[in-house]
Coordinates of C-alpha atoms in Angstrom, one line a residue:
N14 CA 5.8 22.1 73.1
S15 CA 8.4 21.0 70.5
K16 CA 7.5 18.0 68.5
V17 CA 10.3 15.5 67.9
L18 CA 10.2 12.8 65.3
I19 CA 12.8 10.0 66.0
L20 CA 13.5 7.9 62.9
F21 CA 15.4 4.7 62.7
D22 CA 16.5 2.0 60.1
D23 CA 14.7 -1.3 59.8
N24 CA 16.5 -4.6 60.2
C25 CA 17.9 -4.7 56.7
Q26 CA 21.0 -3.2 58.3
P27 CA 23.3 -4.2 59.7
F28 CA 23.0 -7.8 58.6
P29 CA 23.3 -10.5 59.7
A30 CA 21.3 -9.4 62.8
T31 CA 23.3 -8.1 65.9
K32 CA 23.3 -9.5 69.4
K33 CA 21.3 -7.7 72.0
P34 CA 21.2 -4.9 72.9
D35 CA 20.9 -3.4 69.4
M36 CA 23.0 -0.2 69.1
R37 CA 19.7 1.6 68.1
Q38 CA 18.2 0.7 71.4
I39 CA 21.2 2.2 73.3
M40 CA 21.1 5.4 71.2
I41 CA 17.4 5.9 71.4
E42 CA 17.2 5.2 75.2
T43 CA 20.1 7.8 75.7
L44 CA 18.3 10.2 73.3
L45 CA 15.0 10.0 75.1
K46 CA 16.6 10.6 78.5
M47 CA 18.3 13.8 77.0
L48 CA 15.0 15.0 75.5
Y49 CA 13.2 14.5 78.7
E50 CA 15.9 16.4 80.6
Y51 CA 15.5 19.3 78.1
G52 CA 11.8 19.4 79.0
V53 CA 10.4 17.8 75.9
S54 CA 7.1 16.0 76.8
K55 CA 6.7 12.3 76.0
M56 CA 3.4 13.0 74.2
K57 CA 5.4 15.3 71.7
I58 CA 7.8 12.5 70.7
E59 CA 7.0 10.0 68.0
L60 CA 9.2 7.1 66.9
M61 CA 9.0 5.7 63.4
C62 CA 10.8 2.9 61.6
A63 CA 11.9 4.4 58.2
V64 CA 11.1 1.2 56.1
A65 CA 10.6 3.1 52.8
L66 CA 9.3 0.3 50.4
H67 CA 10.7 -2.6 52.4
R68 CA 8.5 -4.8 54.3
K69 CA 7.2 -3.4 57.6
M70 CA 8.7 -4.8 60.9
K71 CA 6.7 -7.0 63.1
E72 CA 6.1 -6.3 66.7
H73 CA 8.6 -8.9 68.0
E74 CA 11.3 -7.6 65.6
L75 CA 10.8 -4.0 66.8
E76 CA 11.1 -5.4 70.4
F77 CA 14.2 -7.2 69.6
M78 CA 15.7 -4.0 68.1
L79 CA 14.4 -1.3 70.6
G80 CA 14.0 -3.4 73.8
K81 CA 11.0 -4.0 76.1
D82 CA 11.1 -0.5 77.9
I83 CA 10.8 1.5 74.6
M84 CA 8.1 -0.7 73.3
D85 CA 6.1 -0.5 76.6
E86 CA 6.4 3.3 76.6
F87 CA 5.6 4.1 72.9
Y88 CA 4.1 1.1 71.0
P89 CA 1.7 1.2 69.3
H90 CA 0.4 4.8 69.5
Q91 CA 3.8 6.7 69.3
L92 CA 5.8 4.0 67.6
R93 CA 5.0 2.8 64.1
N94 CA 6.3 1.7 60.8
F95 CA 6.3 4.2 58.0
D96 CA 3.6 3.5 55.4
A97 CA 4.4 4.7 51.9
E98 CA 0.8 4.1 50.8
D99 CA -1.1 5.7 53.5
P100 CA -3.2 8.4 51.9
D101 CA -3.8 10.2 55.2
Q102 CA -0.1 10.5 56.0
I103 CA 1.6 11.1 52.7
V104 CA 2.2 14.7 51.6
E105 CA 4.1 16.4 48.8
V106 CA 6.9 18.5 49.9
G107 CA 7.6 19.8 46.3
K108 CA 9.8 19.2 43.3
T109 CA 13.5 19.3 42.9
D110 CA 15.1 21.6 40.2
R111 CA 15.0 18.5 38.0
D112 CA 11.3 18.1 38.5
E113 CA 11.6 15.1 40.8
I114 CA 8.7 14.7 43.0
V115 CA 9.4 14.6 46.8
E116 CA 6.9 13.0 49.0
T117 CA 7.1 12.1 52.8
D118 CA 5.1 11.4 55.9
K119 CA 3.4 14.4 57.2
A120 CA 4.9 13.8 60.7
A121 CA 8.2 14.9 59.1
L122 CA 6.8 18.3 58.3
E123 CA 4.8 18.7 61.5
A124 CA 7.9 18.0 63.5
D125 CA 10.1 20.8 65.0
L126 CA 13.0 18.6 64.7
I127 CA 13.7 15.2 62.9
I128 CA 16.3 13.0 64.6
Y129 CA 17.6 10.1 62.4
V130 CA 19.3 7.2 64.4
D131 CA 21.4 5.3 62.1
M132 CA 23.8 2.1 62.1
I133 CA 26.0 2.4 59.1
Q134 CA 27.5 -0.8 57.8
I135 CA 28.4 0.3 54.2
P136 CA 28.6 3.7 52.6
L137 CA 25.4 3.1 50.6
N138 CA 23.4 4.1 53.6
G139 CA 23.1 7.1 55.9
G140 CA 23.6 10.8 55.0
H141 CA 21.0 12.2 52.8
K142 CA 19.5 8.9 52.0
S143 CA 18.2 8.3 55.5
V144 CA 15.1 10.6 55.6
A145 CA 14.6 11.1 51.9
V146 CA 14.5 7.4 51.0
G147 CA 13.4 6.1 54.5
L148 CA 10.3 8.1 54.3
G149 CA 10.0 8.0 50.5
T150 CA 7.1 6.9 48.5
Y151 CA 6.9 5.1 45.1
N152 CA 6.7 8.5 43.4
S153 CA 9.9 9.8 45.2
I154 CA 11.9 6.6 45.0
A155 CA 11.2 5.7 41.4
P156 CA 13.3 8.6 40.0
H157 CA 16.6 7.6 41.8
H158 CA 15.9 3.8 41.8
S159 CA 15.9 3.7 38.0
P160 CA 18.1 1.9 35.4
H161 CA 18.7 5.5 33.9
M162 CA 20.6 6.3 37.1
T163 CA 23.0 3.2 36.9
S164 CA 23.2 2.5 33.2
E165 CA 26.3 4.6 32.6
S166 CA 27.7 5.1 36.1
P167 CA 28.2 2.0 38.3
H168 CA 28.3 3.9 41.6
V169 CA 25.4 2.8 43.7
M170 CA 27.1 1.5 46.8
Q171 CA 28.7 4.8 47.7
P172 CA 27.9 8.5 47.0
E173 CA 31.0 9.7 45.2
G174 CA 30.2 9.9 41.5
S175 CA 26.8 8.4 41.9
H176 CA 23.8 9.7 39.9
M177 CA 21.5 7.9 42.3
H178 CA 22.9 9.5 45.4
A179 CA 22.9 13.0 43.8
C180 CA 19.2 12.7 43.1
I181 CA 18.6 11.6 46.7
E182 CA 20.6 14.5 48.0
R183 CA 18.5 16.9 45.9
M184 CA 15.3 15.5 47.5
S185 CA 16.8 15.5 51.0
R186 CA 17.8 19.3 50.7
L187 CA 14.2 20.0 49.8
I188 CA 13.0 18.4 53.0
Q189 CA 15.6 20.2 55.0
K190 CA 14.1 23.4 54.0
E191 CA 10.9 22.3 55.8
T192 CA 12.2 20.7 59.0
P193 CA 15.7 20.6 60.5
I194 CA 17.3 17.2 60.5
L195 CA 19.9 16.0 63.0
V196 CA 21.5 12.6 62.4
I197 CA 23.2 10.3 64.8
E198 CA 25.3 7.9 62.9
A199 CA 27.1 4.9 64.4
A200 CA 29.8 3.7 62.0
M201 CA 30.0 0.0 62.6
N202 CA 33.1 -2.3 62.5
G203 CA 33.4 -5.4 60.6
A204 CA 33.2 -7.9 63.5
I205 CA 30.5 -10.0 61.9
Y206 CA 31.5 -13.3 63.6
P207 CA 31.1 -13.8 67.4
F208 CA 34.2 -15.0 69.2
H209 CA 33.6 -18.8 68.7
L210 CA 33.3 -18.4 64.9
R211 CA 35.9 -15.7 64.3
Y212 CA 38.1 -18.3 62.4
V213 CA 35.4 -18.4 59.6
G214 CA 36.4 -14.9 58.6
K215 CA 40.1 -15.6 58.6
P216 CA 42.3 -16.6 55.6
N217 CA 43.6 -20.1 56.3
K218 CA 47.1 -18.8 56.5
D219 CA 46.1 -16.7 59.5
C220 CA 44.4 -19.7 61.3
N221 CA 46.1 -21.8 64.0
I222 CA 46.1 -25.6 63.8
V223 CA 42.9 -26.1 65.7
E224 CA 41.0 -23.5 63.6
R225 CA 42.2 -25.1 60.4
V226 CA 41.0 -28.5 61.4
I227 CA 37.7 -27.1 62.3
K228 CA 37.5 -25.3 59.1
T229 CA 38.3 -28.5 57.2
F230 CA 35.7 -30.6 58.8
T231 CA 32.8 -28.1 59.3
P232 CA 31.4 -28.3 55.7
A233 CA 31.5 -32.1 55.7
T234 CA 29.8 -32.2 59.2
L235 CA 27.1 -29.7 58.2
S236 CA 26.4 -31.6 55.0
L237 CA 25.3 -34.5 57.1
L238 CA 22.5 -32.5 58.6
P239 CA 19.2 -31.9 56.9
E240 CA 19.0 -28.6 55.0
S241 CA 16.4 -27.3 57.3
A242 CA 18.7 -27.9 60.2
R243 CA 21.7 -26.2 58.5
Y244 CA 19.4 -23.2 57.9
K245 CA 18.4 -22.9 61.5
I246 CA 21.9 -23.1 62.7
L247 CA 23.3 -20.5 60.3
K248 CA 20.4 -18.1 61.0
S249 CA 21.0 -18.4 64.8
V250 CA 24.3 -16.6 64.6
R251 CA 24.3 -13.2 66.1
T252 CA 27.1 -10.7 65.0
D253 CA 29.5 -8.8 67.3
Y254 CA 29.3 -5.5 65.6
E255 CA 30.4 -2.5 67.6
P256 CA 30.6 1.2 66.7
M257 CA 33.9 2.6 65.6
A258 CA 32.5 6.0 66.4
V259 CA 29.2 7.7 66.9
N260 CA 28.8 11.2 65.5
A261 CA 25.8 13.6 65.8
G262 CA 24.9 16.8 64.0
D263 CA 23.8 18.1 60.5
I264 CA 23.8 15.6 57.7
D265 CA 26.8 17.0 55.7
S266 CA 29.3 17.2 58.5
V267 CA 28.4 14.0 60.3
H268 CA 28.2 11.7 57.1
A269 CA 31.6 13.0 55.9
K270 CA 33.1 11.6 59.1
T271 CA 31.1 8.4 58.6
L272 CA 32.3 7.9 55.0
S273 CA 35.8 8.4 56.0
L274 CA 35.5 5.8 58.8
M275 CA 33.9 3.4 56.4
K276 CA 36.7 3.7 53.8
D277 CA 39.3 3.0 56.4
Q278 CA 37.2 0.0 57.6
L279 CA 36.3 -1.4 54.2
A280 CA 38.9 -0.3 51.5
I281 CA 41.1 -3.3 50.4
D282 CA 43.9 -2.3 48.1
I283 CA 43.9 -4.9 45.1
P284 CA 46.7 -4.7 42.6
R285 CA 44.7 -5.2 39.4
Q286 CA 41.4 -6.2 37.7
Y287 CA 40.7 -9.9 37.0
S288 CA 38.9 -11.7 34.1
T289 CA 36.8 -13.9 36.1
L290 CA 35.1 -13.6 39.6
V291 CA 33.9 -16.6 41.6
F292 CA 31.6 -15.9 44.5
G293 CA 29.7 -18.4 46.8
L294 CA 26.6 -16.5 47.9
P295 CA 25.4 -17.6 51.4
D296 CA 21.8 -17.6 52.3
M297 CA 21.8 -14.0 53.5
S298 CA 20.5 -10.8 52.1
P299 CA 19.3 -7.5 53.6
Y300 CA 16.0 -8.2 51.8
A301 CA 15.6 -11.7 53.2
V302 CA 15.7 -11.1 56.9
D303 CA 13.9 -14.0 58.6
A304 CA 13.4 -15.6 55.2
R305 CA 15.2 -17.7 52.7
I306 CA 17.1 -15.8 49.9
N307 CA 15.0 -16.1 46.7
P308 CA 16.3 -16.5 43.0
V309 CA 15.8 -12.8 42.1
L310 CA 18.0 -11.8 45.2
V311 CA 20.7 -14.3 44.2
V312 CA 21.4 -12.5 41.0
S313 CA 20.7 -8.9 42.3
D314 CA 22.7 -9.3 45.4
I315 CA 25.8 -10.4 43.5
L316 CA 25.5 -7.9 40.6
G317 CA 23.9 -5.1 42.5
Y318 CA 25.8 -5.3 45.7
V319 CA 29.1 -7.4 45.5
F320 CA 29.9 -6.2 41.9
N321 CA 29.5 -2.6 43.0
W322 CA 31.5 -2.9 46.1
F323 CA 34.4 -0.9 44.9
Y324 CA 35.7 2.8 45.2
N325 CA 37.4 3.5 41.9
K326 CA 36.7 0.8 39.4
P327 CA 35.2 -2.9 39.4
L328 CA 37.2 -5.7 40.5
I329 CA 36.4 -7.5 37.2
K330 CA 37.7 -6.4 33.7
K331 CA 35.4 -5.0 31.1
N332 CA 33.7 -8.1 29.4
G333 CA 34.7 -10.3 32.3
V334 CA 32.8 -13.3 33.7
V335 CA 31.1 -13.6 37.0
I336 CA 30.3 -17.1 38.3
I337 CA 27.8 -17.4 41.2
L338 CA 27.7 -20.5 43.4
N339 CA 24.3 -20.9 45.0
P340 CA 21.7 -23.7 44.9
T341 CA 19.0 -21.0 44.0
Y342 CA 16.0 -22.7 45.4
E343 CA 12.7 -21.4 44.0
I344 CA 11.6 -20.5 47.5
F345 CA 9.6 -17.2 48.0
H346 CA 8.6 -16.3 51.6
E347 CA 4.8 -16.3 51.5
E348 CA 4.4 -13.1 53.4
Y349 CA 7.5 -11.0 52.6
H350 CA 8.3 -11.9 48.9
V351 CA 4.8 -11.8 47.3
A352 CA 6.0 -9.2 44.7
Y353 CA 9.3 -11.2 44.0
K354 CA 7.3 -14.3 43.3
M355 CA 5.2 -12.4 40.7
F356 CA 8.2 -10.6 39.4
Y357 CA 10.0 -13.8 38.9
D358 CA 7.1 -15.7 37.3
E359 CA 5.8 -13.0 35.1
V360 CA 8.5 -10.2 34.5
L361 CA 11.6 -12.3 34.2
A362 CA 9.8 -14.9 32.0
D363 CA 9.3 -12.1 29.6
T364 CA 12.4 -10.0 29.9
T365 CA 15.4 -9.5 32.2
E366 CA 16.4 -6.2 30.5
P367 CA 16.0 -3.3 33.1
F368 CA 14.8 -0.7 30.7
E369 CA 12.2 -3.0 29.0
M370 CA 10.8 -4.2 32.3
Q371 CA 10.6 -0.6 33.6
Q372 CA 8.5 0.3 30.5
K373 CA 6.2 -2.7 30.5
Y374 CA 5.8 -3.7 34.1
Q375 CA 7.0 -1.2 36.7
E376 CA 3.8 1.0 37.0
K377 CA 1.6 -2.0 37.0
Y378 CA 3.4 -3.6 39.9
A379 CA 3.7 -0.4 41.8
K380 CA 0.1 0.5 41.5
D381 CA -1.3 -3.1 42.0
E382 CA -4.0 -3.0 44.6
Y383 CA -3.2 -6.5 45.9
L384 CA 0.4 -5.8 46.2
I385 CA -0.3 -2.6 48.0
E386 CA -2.6 -4.4 50.5
C387 CA 0.2 -6.9 51.0
Y388 CA 2.8 -4.1 51.7
R389 CA 0.4 -2.2 54.0
N390 CA -1.1 -5.0 56.1
R391 CA 0.8 -8.3 55.5
Y392 CA 4.5 -7.4 55.8
A393 CA 5.4 -7.7 52.2
H394 CA 7.9 -5.7 50.3
H395 CA 6.3 -3.1 48.1
G396 CA 5.4 -4.1 44.5
F397 CA 8.1 -1.9 43.1
H398 CA 10.8 -3.4 45.3
P399 CA 11.9 -6.3 43.2
F400 CA 12.4 -3.7 40.2
T401 CA 14.7 -1.6 42.5
V402 CA 17.2 -4.4 43.2
W403 CA 17.2 -5.6 39.6
Y404 CA 17.9 -2.0 38.4
W405 CA 21.1 -2.0 40.6
A406 CA 22.4 -4.7 38.2
T407 CA 21.9 -2.5 35.1
Y408 CA 25.6 -1.5 34.7
P409 CA 27.1 -5.0 35.3
L410 CA 24.6 -6.6 33.0
K411 CA 26.0 -4.4 30.3
Y412 CA 29.6 -4.6 31.5
L413 CA 30.0 -8.3 31.8
S414 CA 30.2 -10.8 28.9
K415 CA 28.7 -13.7 30.9
V416 CA 27.1 -14.4 34.3
I417 CA 27.2 -18.2 35.1
L418 CA 25.0 -19.9 37.8
V419 CA 26.4 -23.1 39.4
G420 CA 24.3 -24.8 42.0
P421 CA 20.7 -25.6 40.5
K422 CA 20.5 -29.1 39.3
E423 CA 18.9 -28.0 36.0
P424 CA 19.4 -25.0 33.8
R425 CA 15.8 -23.8 34.0
V426 CA 16.3 -21.4 37.0
A427 CA 19.3 -19.8 35.3
Q428 CA 17.3 -19.4 32.1
Q429 CA 14.5 -17.7 34.0
L430 CA 17.1 -15.2 35.4
G431 CA 18.6 -14.6 32.1
V432 CA 22.0 -16.1 33.0
D433 CA 24.0 -19.1 31.9
W434 CA 24.2 -22.3 33.8
A435 CA 26.9 -24.8 34.4
K436 CA 26.6 -28.2 36.3
N437 CA 29.8 -27.6 38.3
L438 CA 32.5 -25.1 38.9
D439 CA 35.0 -26.8 36.6
D440 CA 32.5 -26.4 33.7
A441 CA 31.9 -22.8 34.6
L442 CA 35.6 -22.1 34.7
S443 CA 35.9 -23.7 31.3
M444 CA 33.2 -21.5 29.9
A445 CA 34.9 -18.4 31.4
R446 CA 38.2 -19.5 29.9
E447 CA 36.8 -19.7 26.4
I448 CA 35.7 -15.9 26.8
S449 CA 38.8 -14.6 28.5
G450 CA 41.4 -16.7 27.1
D451 CA 43.1 -17.0 30.4
D452 CA 42.8 -18.4 33.9
D453 CA 42.9 -15.1 35.5
V454 CA 40.4 -15.9 38.3
V455 CA 39.7 -14.2 41.7
A456 CA 37.5 -15.9 44.3
L457 CA 35.8 -13.8 47.0
T458 CA 34.7 -14.9 50.5
M459 CA 32.2 -12.7 52.3
P460 CA 31.4 -11.8 55.0
P461 CA 33.3 -9.7 56.3
F462 CA 32.5 -7.1 53.7
F463 CA 34.9 -5.0 51.9
Y464 CA 35.2 -2.5 49.0
A465 CA 37.8 -2.9 46.3
N466 CA 40.4 -0.2 45.6
V467 CA 41.9 -1.4 42.4
K468 CA 45.4 0.0 41.8
E469 CA 45.7 -0.6 37.9

């Protein structure tokens, strides 16, 4: 008679999308077989995609991730997306010792065991974040996805020294008092490119003659194609991710192993900090799966993600400059990015300062009935979601002297985003030189992803 709730991540990670079969399908199929062998009834098992405030996954996306057999057996009555705005399902667990509200899906409290199946790509994810955030509501997520959490401490992308992750852990431990949680974490390798594209992820010095020739002519060849065709080609690539290890057990012991593996995989020793960072952002974001990246994500993915991908200190010096290369089209997916479009048009037109927008607009967007309807029934990100990604840029917005956007033909988009604009890279480097007084520039190429371990 034991009730088992199996939770799994949405398709925000790993990204880009993996080839079939997805590791979550393999793990859940194996897990179901074990549960049946232990005598757990199929009717006592529920599967739930822990989307938090992300957009819900569509049926075809769930089938791509989990496979036809699981879909046929459980969907739709025992397999669903979490809904953070469902009044019939959301319950309050309690408050932490710092008065932070913890809410979750009542299925988590009614279960005898929660099993979270996780593919970990970066140390941002997994561990205590899985259930506490994956089944979190606006009331629960707002305390840790706040500019107060990241204003003085830049650690967002890994738990050590992170105010955000400490808050999440407090909430997770409260849930653990109600229901035991078993996690199964697959620490994924960095094999983003399939065999025929592996040269893309290599430095030129490591490429053979054929690979160098292909690398030289590919950009020019792609530029001859219509932009829509390039988009389809690039989005069709499926990654070759494989697990370095799969560990199961309680959160603390398992996630410690995952973080160790991640550090071995991602840490790159870098001798010193640099004055200027140049980064060409591809049309890729965990929050733009099956969609174009929008202007809000262009800034937040660089300052919230890439800037924060370090273990000890930022790759860029204090008062340094970040140059973003991206065309930054004003395109917002009509289903997924409804709140982002409103955020761009209204909030950023008024302010780009995280604390000010939190005070003036956060509650309005989080409680907006239209945005809640879009989240619940139209596959949109929650009204609060664009605020969360912008808040992750709170520290770098204070730390850097300038952010320069190169790509848009006119400065208007950059002005809306609260950053500077340059018509080309040479002009941007000249602007950076005026600030730093040197040509101390580092250029990053991602993917594959890495975390900086700065020596000096």
